[in-house]
mmCIF file of C-alpha atoms and ligand atoms in Angstrom:
data_model
loop_
_atom_site.group_PDB
_atom_site.id
_atom_site.type_symbol
_atom_site.label_atom_id
_atom_site.label_comp_id
_atom_site.label_asym_id
_atom_site.label_seq_id
_atom_site.Cartn_x
_atom_site.Cartn_y
_atom_site.Cartn_z
ATOM 1 C CA MET M 204 -17.163 3.878 -27.056
ATOM 2 C CA VAL M 205 -17.815 2.953 -23.450
ATOM 3 C CA ILE M 206 -14.407 1.564 -23.648
ATOM 4 C CA LEU M 207 -12.646 4.519 -24.877
ATOM 5 C CA TRP M 208 -14.649 6.897 -22.265
ATOM 6 C CA PHE M 209 -13.468 4.346 -19.544
ATOM 7 C CA PHE M 210 -9.834 4.572 -20.581
ATOM 8 C CA LEU M 211 -9.807 8.141 -20.790
ATOM 9 C CA ALA M 212 -11.533 8.533 -17.351
ATOM 10 C CA HIS M 213 -9.328 6.040 -15.725
ATOM 11 C CA TRP M 214 -6.341 7.904 -17.149
ATOM 12 C CA PHE M 215 -7.209 11.227 -16.269
ATOM 13 C CA ILE M 216 -8.447 10.216 -12.733
ATOM 14 C CA CYS M 217 -5.205 8.457 -12.079
ATOM 15 C CA LEU M 218 -3.192 11.584 -13.202
ATOM 16 C CA PHE M 219 -5.149 13.641 -10.972
ATOM 17 C CA PHE M 220 -4.612 11.695 -7.751
ATOM 18 C CA GLN M 221 -1.133 11.114 -8.504
ATOM 19 C CA THR M 222 -0.458 14.813 -8.888
ATOM 20 C CA PHE M 223 -2.536 15.941 -6.293
ATOM 21 C CA PHE M 224 -2.212 13.396 -3.679
ATOM 22 C CA HIS M 225 1.217 11.490 -4.219
ATOM 23 C CA HIS M 226 3.238 14.561 -5.501
ATOM 24 C CA ARG M 227 1.797 17.846 -4.141
ATOM 25 C CA TYR M 228 0.472 16.610 -0.776
ATOM 26 C CA ALA M 229 2.313 13.422 0.142
ATOM 27 C CA SER M 230 5.898 14.565 -1.178
ATOM 28 C CA HIS M 231 5.953 18.245 -1.078
ATOM 29 C CA LYS M 232 3.063 19.089 1.540
ATOM 30 C CA MET M 233 2.248 22.145 -0.696
ATOM 31 C CA PHE M 234 -0.905 22.337 1.273
ATOM 32 C CA THR M 235 -2.554 20.879 4.327
ATOM 33 C CA MET M 236 -5.746 19.060 4.936
ATOM 34 C CA ASN M 237 -7.517 17.689 8.247
ATOM 35 C CA LYS M 238 -7.512 13.860 8.870
ATOM 36 C CA PHE M 239 -10.790 13.461 7.328
ATOM 37 C CA TRP M 240 -9.876 14.734 3.927
ATOM 38 C CA GLU M 241 -6.673 13.146 4.131
ATOM 39 C CA ARG M 242 -8.276 9.765 4.547
ATOM 40 C CA PHE M 243 -10.985 10.596 2.134
ATOM 41 C CA PHE M 244 -8.283 11.252 -0.738
ATOM 42 C CA HIS M 245 -6.087 8.579 0.340
ATOM 43 C CA LEU M 246 -9.058 5.945 -0.171
ATOM 44 C CA SER M 247 -9.934 7.842 -3.305
ATOM 45 C CA THR M 248 -6.475 7.282 -4.562
ATOM 46 C CA TYR M 249 -6.608 3.571 -3.860
ATOM 47 C CA PHE M 250 -9.670 3.171 -5.869
ATOM 48 C CA ALA M 251 -8.501 5.327 -8.738
ATOM 49 C CA GLN M 252 -5.211 3.479 -8.895
ATOM 50 C CA GLY M 253 -6.812 0.000 -8.162
ATOM 51 C CA SER M 254 -4.235 -2.647 -9.509
ATOM 52 C CA SER M 255 -1.240 -0.291 -9.571
ATOM 53 C CA TYR M 256 -1.795 1.322 -6.120
ATOM 54 C CA LEU M 257 1.448 3.056 -5.166
ATOM 55 C CA THR M 258 1.830 3.557 -1.379
ATOM 56 C CA PRO M 259 1.852 7.269 -0.985
ATOM 57 C CA SER M 260 4.551 7.295 1.809
ATOM 58 C CA SER M 261 6.968 5.205 -0.341
ATOM 59 C CA TYR M 262 6.166 7.413 -3.311
ATOM 60 C CA ALA M 263 6.913 10.498 -1.240
ATOM 61 C CA ILE M 264 10.357 9.101 0.097
ATOM 62 C CA MET M 265 11.314 7.982 -3.441
ATOM 63 C CA HIS M 266 10.237 11.358 -4.930
ATOM 64 C CA ARG M 267 12.090 13.340 -2.222
ATOM 65 C CA MET M 268 15.194 11.440 -2.923
ATOM 66 C CA HIS M 269 14.780 11.949 -6.637
ATOM 67 C CA HIS M 270 14.797 15.715 -5.861
ATOM 68 C CA ALA M 271 17.594 15.542 -3.479
ATOM 69 C CA PHE M 272 19.878 13.476 -5.569
ATOM 70 C CA SER M 273 18.662 14.794 -8.976
ATOM 71 C CA ASP M 274 20.682 13.422 -11.931
ATOM 72 C CA THR M 275 23.456 11.756 -9.640
ATOM 73 C CA GLU M 276 23.614 8.073 -9.495
ATOM 74 C CA LYS M 277 21.913 7.984 -6.129
ATOM 75 C CA ASP M 278 18.800 9.199 -7.746
ATOM 76 C CA PRO M 279 16.176 6.342 -7.938
ATOM 77 C CA HIS M 280 15.348 7.278 -11.524
ATOM 78 C CA SER M 281 17.706 9.463 -13.175
ATOM 79 C CA PRO M 282 17.174 9.187 -17.050
ATOM 80 C CA ASN M 283 21.040 9.770 -17.603
ATOM 81 C CA PHE M 284 22.041 6.356 -16.078
ATOM 82 C CA PHE M 285 19.705 4.129 -18.087
ATOM 83 C CA LYS M 286 19.733 3.589 -21.694
ATOM 84 C CA ASP M 287 15.964 3.087 -21.952
ATOM 85 C CA VAL M 288 12.660 3.927 -20.062
ATOM 86 C CA PHE M 289 12.174 0.194 -19.467
ATOM 87 C CA GLY M 290 15.512 -0.201 -17.687
ATOM 88 C CA MET M 291 14.690 2.792 -15.541
ATOM 89 C CA MET M 292 11.279 1.713 -14.643
ATOM 90 C CA MET M 293 12.574 -1.654 -13.509
ATOM 91 C CA HIS M 294 15.233 -0.035 -11.380
ATOM 92 C CA THR M 295 12.716 2.223 -9.850
ATOM 93 C CA LYS M 296 10.416 -0.528 -9.213
ATOM 94 C CA ARG M 297 13.030 -2.328 -7.307
ATOM 95 C CA ILE M 298 13.648 0.740 -4.912
ATOM 96 C CA PHE M 299 9.926 1.200 -4.667
ATOM 97 C CA HIS M 300 9.410 -2.294 -3.537
ATOM 98 C CA GLY M 301 12.230 -1.992 -0.940
ATOM 99 C CA LEU M 302 10.576 1.230 0.390
ATOM 100 C CA ALA M 303 7.029 -0.279 0.564
ATOM 101 C CA ASN M 304 8.345 -3.437 2.114
ATOM 102 C CA LYS M 305 10.889 -1.488 4.557
ATOM 103 C CA THR M 306 13.585 -3.453 3.338
ATOM 104 C CA ILE M 307 15.906 -0.678 2.375
ATOM 105 C CA GLU M 308 17.316 1.897 4.854
ATOM 106 C CA VAL M 309 16.433 5.556 4.096
ATOM 107 C CA SER M 310 18.113 8.588 5.682
ATOM 108 C CA PRO M 311 15.784 10.199 8.168
ATOM 109 C CA LYS M 312 15.731 13.299 6.593
ATOM 110 C CA PHE M 313 13.338 11.927 3.831
ATOM 111 C CA LEU M 314 11.038 10.220 6.423
ATOM 112 C CA GLY M 315 7.853 11.708 7.946
ATOM 113 C CA ASN M 316 5.150 14.224 7.120
ATOM 114 C CA TYR M 317 3.305 12.146 4.718
ATOM 115 C CA PRO M 318 0.077 10.382 4.880
ATOM 116 C CA THR M 319 0.108 6.777 6.350
ATOM 117 C CA TRP M 320 -2.841 4.305 6.535
ATOM 118 C CA ASP M 321 -1.420 0.892 7.656
ATOM 119 C CA TRP M 322 -3.789 -1.544 6.651
ATOM 120 C CA LEU M 323 -4.881 0.128 3.488
ATOM 121 C CA ASP M 324 -1.382 0.578 2.202
ATOM 122 C CA ARG M 325 -0.613 -2.987 3.006
ATOM 123 C CA PHE M 326 -3.751 -4.297 1.483
ATOM 124 C CA GLY M 327 -3.606 -2.224 -1.456
ATOM 125 C CA TYR M 328 -0.077 -3.063 -2.114
ATOM 126 C CA GLY M 329 -0.662 -6.626 -1.952
ATOM 127 C CA TRP M 330 -1.351 -9.322 -4.703
ATOM 128 C CA PRO M 331 -5.200 -10.224 -3.782
ATOM 129 C CA SER M 332 -6.004 -6.255 -4.192
ATOM 130 C CA ARG M 333 -4.157 -6.303 -7.492
ATOM 131 C CA ILE M 334 -5.571 -9.224 -8.928
ATOM 132 C CA PHE M 335 -9.125 -8.131 -7.878
ATOM 133 C CA TRP M 336 -8.843 -4.910 -9.757
ATOM 134 C CA MET M 337 -7.316 -6.521 -12.866
ATOM 135 C CA VAL M 338 -10.108 -9.129 -12.981
ATOM 136 C CA SER M 339 -12.602 -6.336 -12.643
ATOM 137 C CA TYR M 340 -11.034 -4.326 -15.524
ATOM 138 C CA THR M 341 -11.103 -7.430 -17.744
ATOM 139 C CA VAL M 342 -14.871 -8.213 -16.927
ATOM 140 C CA PHE M 343 -15.765 -4.754 -17.640
ATOM 141 C CA TYR M 344 -13.972 -4.932 -21.126
ATOM 142 C CA ALA M 345 -15.519 -8.327 -21.671
ATOM 143 C CA PHE M 346 -18.849 -6.894 -21.383
ATOM 144 C CA PHE M 347 -18.291 -3.585 -23.342
ATOM 145 C CA ALA M 348 -15.505 -4.178 -25.796
ATOM 146 C CA THR M 349 -16.650 -4.118 -29.328
ATOM 147 C CA GLU M 350 -13.338 -4.547 -31.012
ATOM 148 C CA TRP M 351 -10.545 -6.873 -30.477
ATOM 149 C CA TRP M 352 -7.825 -4.384 -30.248
ATOM 150 C CA MET M 353 -9.459 -2.626 -27.252
ATOM 151 C CA TYR M 354 -8.217 -5.309 -25.097
ATOM 152 C CA LEU M 355 -4.645 -4.017 -25.908
ATOM 153 C CA LEU M 356 -5.425 -1.194 -23.555
ATOM 154 C CA LEU M 357 -5.806 -3.488 -20.513
ATOM 155 C CA PRO M 358 -2.188 -3.574 -19.573
ATOM 156 C CA VAL M 359 -2.229 0.183 -19.400
ATOM 157 C CA HIS M 360 -5.076 -0.085 -16.623
ATOM 158 C CA PHE M 361 -3.065 -2.689 -14.973
ATOM 159 C CA MET M 362 -0.105 -0.347 -14.880
ATOM 160 C CA MET M 363 -1.662 2.984 -14.709
ATOM 161 C CA GLY M 364 0.258 4.180 -11.527
ATOM 162 C CA PRO M 365 3.865 3.532 -12.558
ATOM 163 C CA VAL M 366 3.069 4.675 -16.228
ATOM 164 C CA HIS M 367 2.104 8.130 -14.830
ATOM 165 C CA GLY M 368 5.230 8.013 -12.618
ATOM 166 C CA ALA M 369 7.432 7.525 -15.648
ATOM 167 C CA ILE M 370 5.637 10.333 -17.578
ATOM 168 C CA VAL M 371 5.491 12.848 -14.674
ATOM 169 C CA ASN M 372 9.257 12.471 -14.285
HETATM 170 ZN ZN1 ZN O 92 8.445 17.142 -7.014
#
């Protein structure tokens, strides 16, 4: 029981922060908030996404490109150019990495006007943080899982951010 509640809670909290912070705030600036609340929600987003933290600025750039190039081959994740969701997610992941590590060039029209927090974005996107969260979820399961199949939910926790990304799109 505890595990199922934990799973549902994590699922909905991640969905909320991705919709609210990544999509509406970072990508589309549908509303404004002052620096305090922006930091507050940025940090909350990190805690919610944990092992699958998506840098909000990279998410915003990618999402703006997605809207601008919708269903052309420059769209970072157009369903029309991939046979399956998995291929599309791998492609999206490559672009996202490039954006997060600043190794791909982006037209200036997609840049700016999104929340950035240098050390948190770098730390949250790095492996030490990801591994810490994955170990934490696993320890939680080790304490509370009552059935073997519950462990099958763990990979979903690990990948929560990208999973929602794929569903939202
Ligand atoms: Zn959008």
